[in-house]
mmCIF file of C-alpha atoms and ligand atoms in Angstrom:
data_model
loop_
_atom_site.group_PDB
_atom_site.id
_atom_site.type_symbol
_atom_site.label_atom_id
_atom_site.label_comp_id
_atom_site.label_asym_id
_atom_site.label_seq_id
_atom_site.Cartn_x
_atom_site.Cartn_y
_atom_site.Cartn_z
ATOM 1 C CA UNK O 1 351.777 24.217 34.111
ATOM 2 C CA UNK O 2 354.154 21.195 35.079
ATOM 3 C CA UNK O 3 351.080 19.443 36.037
ATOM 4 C CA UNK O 4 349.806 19.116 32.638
ATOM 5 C CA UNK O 5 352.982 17.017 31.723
ATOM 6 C CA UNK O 6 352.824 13.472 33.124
ATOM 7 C CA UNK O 7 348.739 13.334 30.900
ATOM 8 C CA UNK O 8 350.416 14.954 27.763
ATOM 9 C CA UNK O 9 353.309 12.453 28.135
ATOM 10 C CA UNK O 10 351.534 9.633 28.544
ATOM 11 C CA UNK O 11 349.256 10.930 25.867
ATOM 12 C CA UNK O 12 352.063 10.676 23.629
ATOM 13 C CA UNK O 13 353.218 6.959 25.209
ATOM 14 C CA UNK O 14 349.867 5.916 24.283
ATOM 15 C CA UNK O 15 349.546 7.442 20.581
ATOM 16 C CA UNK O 16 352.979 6.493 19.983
ATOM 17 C CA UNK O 17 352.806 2.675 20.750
ATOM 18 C CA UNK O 18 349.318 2.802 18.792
ATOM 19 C CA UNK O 19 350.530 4.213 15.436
ATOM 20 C CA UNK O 20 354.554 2.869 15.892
ATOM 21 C CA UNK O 21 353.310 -0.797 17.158
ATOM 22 C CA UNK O 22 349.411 -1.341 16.809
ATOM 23 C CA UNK O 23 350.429 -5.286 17.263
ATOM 24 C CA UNK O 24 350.976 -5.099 20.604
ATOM 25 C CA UNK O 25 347.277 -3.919 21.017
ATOM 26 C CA UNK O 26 344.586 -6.606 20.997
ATOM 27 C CA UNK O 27 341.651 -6.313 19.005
ATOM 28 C CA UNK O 28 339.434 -5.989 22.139
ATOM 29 C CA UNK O 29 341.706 -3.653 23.325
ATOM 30 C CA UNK O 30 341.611 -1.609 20.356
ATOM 31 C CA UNK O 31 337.834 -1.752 20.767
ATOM 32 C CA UNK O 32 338.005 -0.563 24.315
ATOM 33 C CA UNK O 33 339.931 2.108 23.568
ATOM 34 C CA UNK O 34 337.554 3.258 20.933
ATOM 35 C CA UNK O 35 334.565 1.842 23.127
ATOM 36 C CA UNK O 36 331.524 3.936 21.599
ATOM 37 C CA UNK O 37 329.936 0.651 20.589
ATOM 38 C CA UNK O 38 330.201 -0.599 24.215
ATOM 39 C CA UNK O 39 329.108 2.709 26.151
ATOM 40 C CA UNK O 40 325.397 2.176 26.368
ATOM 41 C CA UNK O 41 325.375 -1.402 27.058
ATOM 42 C CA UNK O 42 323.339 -2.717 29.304
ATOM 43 C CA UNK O 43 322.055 0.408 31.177
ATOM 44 C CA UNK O 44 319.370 2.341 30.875
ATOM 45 C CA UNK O 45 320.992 5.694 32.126
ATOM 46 C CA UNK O 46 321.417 7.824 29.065
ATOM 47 C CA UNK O 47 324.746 10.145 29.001
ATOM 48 C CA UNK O 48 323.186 13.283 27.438
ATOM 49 C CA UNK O 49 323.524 16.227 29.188
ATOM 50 C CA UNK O 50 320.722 18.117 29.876
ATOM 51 C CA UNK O 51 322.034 21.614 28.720
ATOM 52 C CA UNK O 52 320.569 25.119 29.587
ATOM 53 C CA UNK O 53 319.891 23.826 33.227
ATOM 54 C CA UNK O 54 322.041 23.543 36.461
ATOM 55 C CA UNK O 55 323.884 20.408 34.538
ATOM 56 C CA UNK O 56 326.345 22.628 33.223
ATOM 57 C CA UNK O 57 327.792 24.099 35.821
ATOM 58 C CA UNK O 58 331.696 23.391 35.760
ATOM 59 C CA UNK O 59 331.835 20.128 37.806
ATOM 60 C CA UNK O 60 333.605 21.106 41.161
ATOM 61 C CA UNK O 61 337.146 20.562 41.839
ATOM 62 C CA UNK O 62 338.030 18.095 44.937
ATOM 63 C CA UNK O 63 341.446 17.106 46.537
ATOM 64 C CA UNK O 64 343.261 14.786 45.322
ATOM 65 C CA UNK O 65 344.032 12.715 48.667
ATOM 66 C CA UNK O 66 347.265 10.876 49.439
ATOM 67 C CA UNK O 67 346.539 8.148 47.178
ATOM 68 C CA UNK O 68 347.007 8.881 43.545
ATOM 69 C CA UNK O 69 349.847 7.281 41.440
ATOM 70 C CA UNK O 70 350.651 8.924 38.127
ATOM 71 C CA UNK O 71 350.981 6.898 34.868
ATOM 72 C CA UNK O 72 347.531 4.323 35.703
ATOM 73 C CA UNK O 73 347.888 1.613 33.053
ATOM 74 C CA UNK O 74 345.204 2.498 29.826
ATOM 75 C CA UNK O 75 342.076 0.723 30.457
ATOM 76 C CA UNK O 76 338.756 0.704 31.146
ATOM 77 C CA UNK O 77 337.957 -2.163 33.153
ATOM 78 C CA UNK O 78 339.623 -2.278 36.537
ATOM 79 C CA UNK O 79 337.752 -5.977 37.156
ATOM 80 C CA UNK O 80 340.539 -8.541 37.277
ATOM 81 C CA UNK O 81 340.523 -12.123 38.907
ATOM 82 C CA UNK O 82 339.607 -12.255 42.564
ATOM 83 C CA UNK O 83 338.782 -8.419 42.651
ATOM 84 C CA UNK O 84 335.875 -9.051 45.371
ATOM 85 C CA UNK O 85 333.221 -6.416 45.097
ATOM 86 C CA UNK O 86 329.942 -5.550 44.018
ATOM 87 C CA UNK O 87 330.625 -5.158 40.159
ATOM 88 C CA UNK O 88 330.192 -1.108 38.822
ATOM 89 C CA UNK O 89 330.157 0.535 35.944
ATOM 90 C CA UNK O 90 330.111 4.186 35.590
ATOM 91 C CA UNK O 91 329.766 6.257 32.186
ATOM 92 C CA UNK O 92 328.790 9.698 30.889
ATOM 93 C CA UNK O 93 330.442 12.271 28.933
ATOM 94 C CA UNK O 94 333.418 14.896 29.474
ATOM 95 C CA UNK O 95 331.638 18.645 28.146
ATOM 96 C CA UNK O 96 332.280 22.006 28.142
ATOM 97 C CA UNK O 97 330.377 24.704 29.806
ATOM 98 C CA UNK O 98 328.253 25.185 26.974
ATOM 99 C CA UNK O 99 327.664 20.716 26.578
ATOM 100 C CA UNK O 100 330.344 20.771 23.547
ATOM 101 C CA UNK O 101 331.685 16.926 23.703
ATOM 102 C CA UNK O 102 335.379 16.630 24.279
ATOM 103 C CA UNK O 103 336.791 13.991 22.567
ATOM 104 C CA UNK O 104 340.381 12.352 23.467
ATOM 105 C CA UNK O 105 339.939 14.086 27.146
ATOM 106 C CA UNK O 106 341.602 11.679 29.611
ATOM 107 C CA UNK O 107 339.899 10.160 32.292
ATOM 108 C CA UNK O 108 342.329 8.654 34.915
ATOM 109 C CA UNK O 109 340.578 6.473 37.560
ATOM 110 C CA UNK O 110 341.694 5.615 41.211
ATOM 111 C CA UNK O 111 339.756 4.279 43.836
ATOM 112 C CA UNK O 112 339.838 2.063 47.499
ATOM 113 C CA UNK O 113 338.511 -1.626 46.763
ATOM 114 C CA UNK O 114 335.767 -3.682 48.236
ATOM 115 C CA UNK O 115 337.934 -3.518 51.913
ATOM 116 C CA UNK O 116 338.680 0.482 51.646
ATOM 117 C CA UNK O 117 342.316 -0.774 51.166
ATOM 118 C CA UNK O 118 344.391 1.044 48.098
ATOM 119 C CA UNK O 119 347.094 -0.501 46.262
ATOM 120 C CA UNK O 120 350.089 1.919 46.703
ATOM 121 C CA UNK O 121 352.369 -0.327 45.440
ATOM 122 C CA UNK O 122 350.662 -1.444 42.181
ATOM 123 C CA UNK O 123 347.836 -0.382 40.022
ATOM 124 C CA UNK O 124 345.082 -2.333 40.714
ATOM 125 C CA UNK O 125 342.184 -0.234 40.908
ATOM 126 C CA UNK O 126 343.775 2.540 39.082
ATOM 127 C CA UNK O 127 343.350 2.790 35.101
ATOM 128 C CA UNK O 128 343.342 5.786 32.501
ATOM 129 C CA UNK O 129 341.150 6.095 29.379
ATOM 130 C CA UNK O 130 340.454 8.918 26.570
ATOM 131 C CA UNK O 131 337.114 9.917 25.485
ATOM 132 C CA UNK O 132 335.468 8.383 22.350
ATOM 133 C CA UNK O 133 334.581 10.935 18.997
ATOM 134 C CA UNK O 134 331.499 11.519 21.085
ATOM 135 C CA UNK O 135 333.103 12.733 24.064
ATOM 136 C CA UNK O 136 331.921 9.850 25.994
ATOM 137 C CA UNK O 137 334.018 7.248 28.912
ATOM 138 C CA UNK O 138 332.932 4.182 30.266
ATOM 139 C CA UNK O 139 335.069 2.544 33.295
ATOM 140 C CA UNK O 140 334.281 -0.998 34.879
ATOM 141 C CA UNK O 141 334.887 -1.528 38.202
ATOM 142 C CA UNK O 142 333.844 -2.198 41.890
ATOM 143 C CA UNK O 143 331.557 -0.452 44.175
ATOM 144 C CA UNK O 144 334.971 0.778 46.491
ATOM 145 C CA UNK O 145 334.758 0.356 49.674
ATOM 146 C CA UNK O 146 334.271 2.455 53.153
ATOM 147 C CA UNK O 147 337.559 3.238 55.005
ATOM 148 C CA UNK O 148 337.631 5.936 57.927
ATOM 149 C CA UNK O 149 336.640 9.380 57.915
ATOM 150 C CA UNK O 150 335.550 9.407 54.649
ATOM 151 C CA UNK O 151 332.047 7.980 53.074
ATOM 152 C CA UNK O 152 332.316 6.293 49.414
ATOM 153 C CA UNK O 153 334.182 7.943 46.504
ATOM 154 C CA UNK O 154 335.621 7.342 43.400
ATOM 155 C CA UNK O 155 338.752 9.386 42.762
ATOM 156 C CA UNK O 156 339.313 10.999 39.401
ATOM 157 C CA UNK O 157 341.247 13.022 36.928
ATOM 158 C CA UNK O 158 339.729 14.443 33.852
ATOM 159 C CA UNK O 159 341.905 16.673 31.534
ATOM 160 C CA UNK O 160 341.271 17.856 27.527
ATOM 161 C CA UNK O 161 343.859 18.024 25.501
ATOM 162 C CA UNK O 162 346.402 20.765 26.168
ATOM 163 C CA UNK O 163 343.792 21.635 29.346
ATOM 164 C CA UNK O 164 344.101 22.135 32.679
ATOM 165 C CA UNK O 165 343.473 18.929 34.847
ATOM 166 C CA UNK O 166 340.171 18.721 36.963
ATOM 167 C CA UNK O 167 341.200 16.625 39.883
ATOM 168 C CA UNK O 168 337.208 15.745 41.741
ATOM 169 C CA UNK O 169 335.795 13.185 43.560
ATOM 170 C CA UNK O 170 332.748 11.196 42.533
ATOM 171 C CA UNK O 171 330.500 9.754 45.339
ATOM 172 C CA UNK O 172 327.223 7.830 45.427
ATOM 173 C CA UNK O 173 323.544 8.654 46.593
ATOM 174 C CA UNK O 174 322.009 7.257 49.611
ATOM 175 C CA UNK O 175 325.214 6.802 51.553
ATOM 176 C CA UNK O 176 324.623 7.315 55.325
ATOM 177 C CA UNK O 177 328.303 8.709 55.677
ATOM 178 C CA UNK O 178 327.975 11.414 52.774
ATOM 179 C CA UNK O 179 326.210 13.626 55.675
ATOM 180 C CA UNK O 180 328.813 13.459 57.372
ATOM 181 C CA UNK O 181 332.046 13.827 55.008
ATOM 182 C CA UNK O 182 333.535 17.514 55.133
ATOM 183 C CA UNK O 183 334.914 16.687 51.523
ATOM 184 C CA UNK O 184 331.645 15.318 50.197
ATOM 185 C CA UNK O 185 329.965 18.025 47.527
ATOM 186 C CA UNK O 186 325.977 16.931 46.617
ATOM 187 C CA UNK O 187 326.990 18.568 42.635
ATOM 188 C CA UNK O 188 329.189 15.270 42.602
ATOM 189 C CA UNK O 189 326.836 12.331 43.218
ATOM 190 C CA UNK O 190 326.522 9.565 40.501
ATOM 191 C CA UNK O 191 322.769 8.993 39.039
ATOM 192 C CA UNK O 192 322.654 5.741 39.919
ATOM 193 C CA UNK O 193 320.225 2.563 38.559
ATOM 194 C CA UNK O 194 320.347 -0.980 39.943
ATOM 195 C CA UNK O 195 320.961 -4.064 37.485
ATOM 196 C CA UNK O 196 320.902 -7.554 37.803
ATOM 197 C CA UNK O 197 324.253 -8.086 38.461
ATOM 198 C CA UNK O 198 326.008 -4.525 39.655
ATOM 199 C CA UNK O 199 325.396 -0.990 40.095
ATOM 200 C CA UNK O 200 325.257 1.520 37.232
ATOM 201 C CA UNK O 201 326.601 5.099 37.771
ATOM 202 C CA UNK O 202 325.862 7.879 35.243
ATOM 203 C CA UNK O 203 328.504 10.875 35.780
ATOM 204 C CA UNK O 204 329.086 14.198 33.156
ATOM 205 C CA UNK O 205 331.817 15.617 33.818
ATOM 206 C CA UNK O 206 331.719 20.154 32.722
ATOM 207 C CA UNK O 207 334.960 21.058 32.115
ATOM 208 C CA UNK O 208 335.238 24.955 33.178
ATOM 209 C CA UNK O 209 335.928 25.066 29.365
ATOM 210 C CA UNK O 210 333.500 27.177 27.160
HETATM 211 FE FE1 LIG D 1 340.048 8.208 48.712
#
């Protein structure tokens, strides 16, 4: 149960500072953080579960590797100047068993960057978020990179409020390596679609929840 702390803490951290200070929250932060308007934009992948078929599954649990670092700033866009990279965004809902959206579940984000390098020291690459009302996440990013012995992942922790934590893995299609990756699970690859500019993931996360 000690696990659950460091989420429900910063939980708190996060709801405190919004209702004690809301100043020292941006307006575009604000609208991040409730980012429902934002979640659709610009890709064509639509987040709605498909419920009654194989979709709702609980999504399988992964290890967590040796590179997570609690307390990830809030955010949802890990893009910062001279992050090099093929730009990525990745969205979709957090569920239950039976496709009931969570709202407020936290969605914590790590993951290597464009040279399969991650910062250990600092927190680039690494950010939290909540669900919107319609149990829904969006994170920018970068496609990560390749480093050895594994093939390409995004690390991630998704937890509803007063849940257990799912720690997975989320990895993409096509990948030559993901053959050949003892870790790699097929129930976690990423729908993806190609834009213009980046690469569009489209992840649902089934909490074992009912
Ligand atoms: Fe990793």
């Amino acid at each position: 149960m000690d696990e659950h702390s460091p989420y429900d803490e910063t939980r708190r951290r996060l709801l405190g500072a919004m209702v004690a200070a809301p100043f020292l929250l941006s307006g575009s932060q604000l609208l991040r953080l409730g980012f429902g308007a934002t979640v659709q934009e610009g890709t064509a992948l639509s987040p709605t579960p498909q419920c009654g078929d194989d979709d709702d599954d609980p999504t399988p649990a992964q290890t967590e590797g040796p590179f997570f670092t609690p307390r990830s700033p809030a955010r949802t866009s890990l893009l910062e100047t001279g992050l090099k990279g093929t730009k990525l965004t990745v969205t979709g809902m957090v569920v239950t068993r039976n496709c009931r959206p969570l709202s407020g579940a936290l969605v914590d984000f790590w993951q290597a960057d464009d040279a399969g390098e991650y910062d250990n020291k600092g927190y680039r690459l690494r950010g939290h978020q909540f669900t919107d009302a319609q149990g829904r996440y969006r994170l920018d990013s970068i496609v990560p990179g390749l480093y050895p012995g594994r093939t390409r992942h995004i690390h991630v922790k998704v937890q509803a409020p007063g849940k257990p934590i799912l720690t997975t893995q989320l990895y993409f299609p096509g990948e030559p390596r993901n053959a050949r990756d003892g870790i790699f699970h097929s129930a976690l690859v990423m729908k993806m679609a190609a834009e213009k500019d980046r690469r569009a993931g489209l992840f649902n996360f089934v909490l074992d929840l009912a």
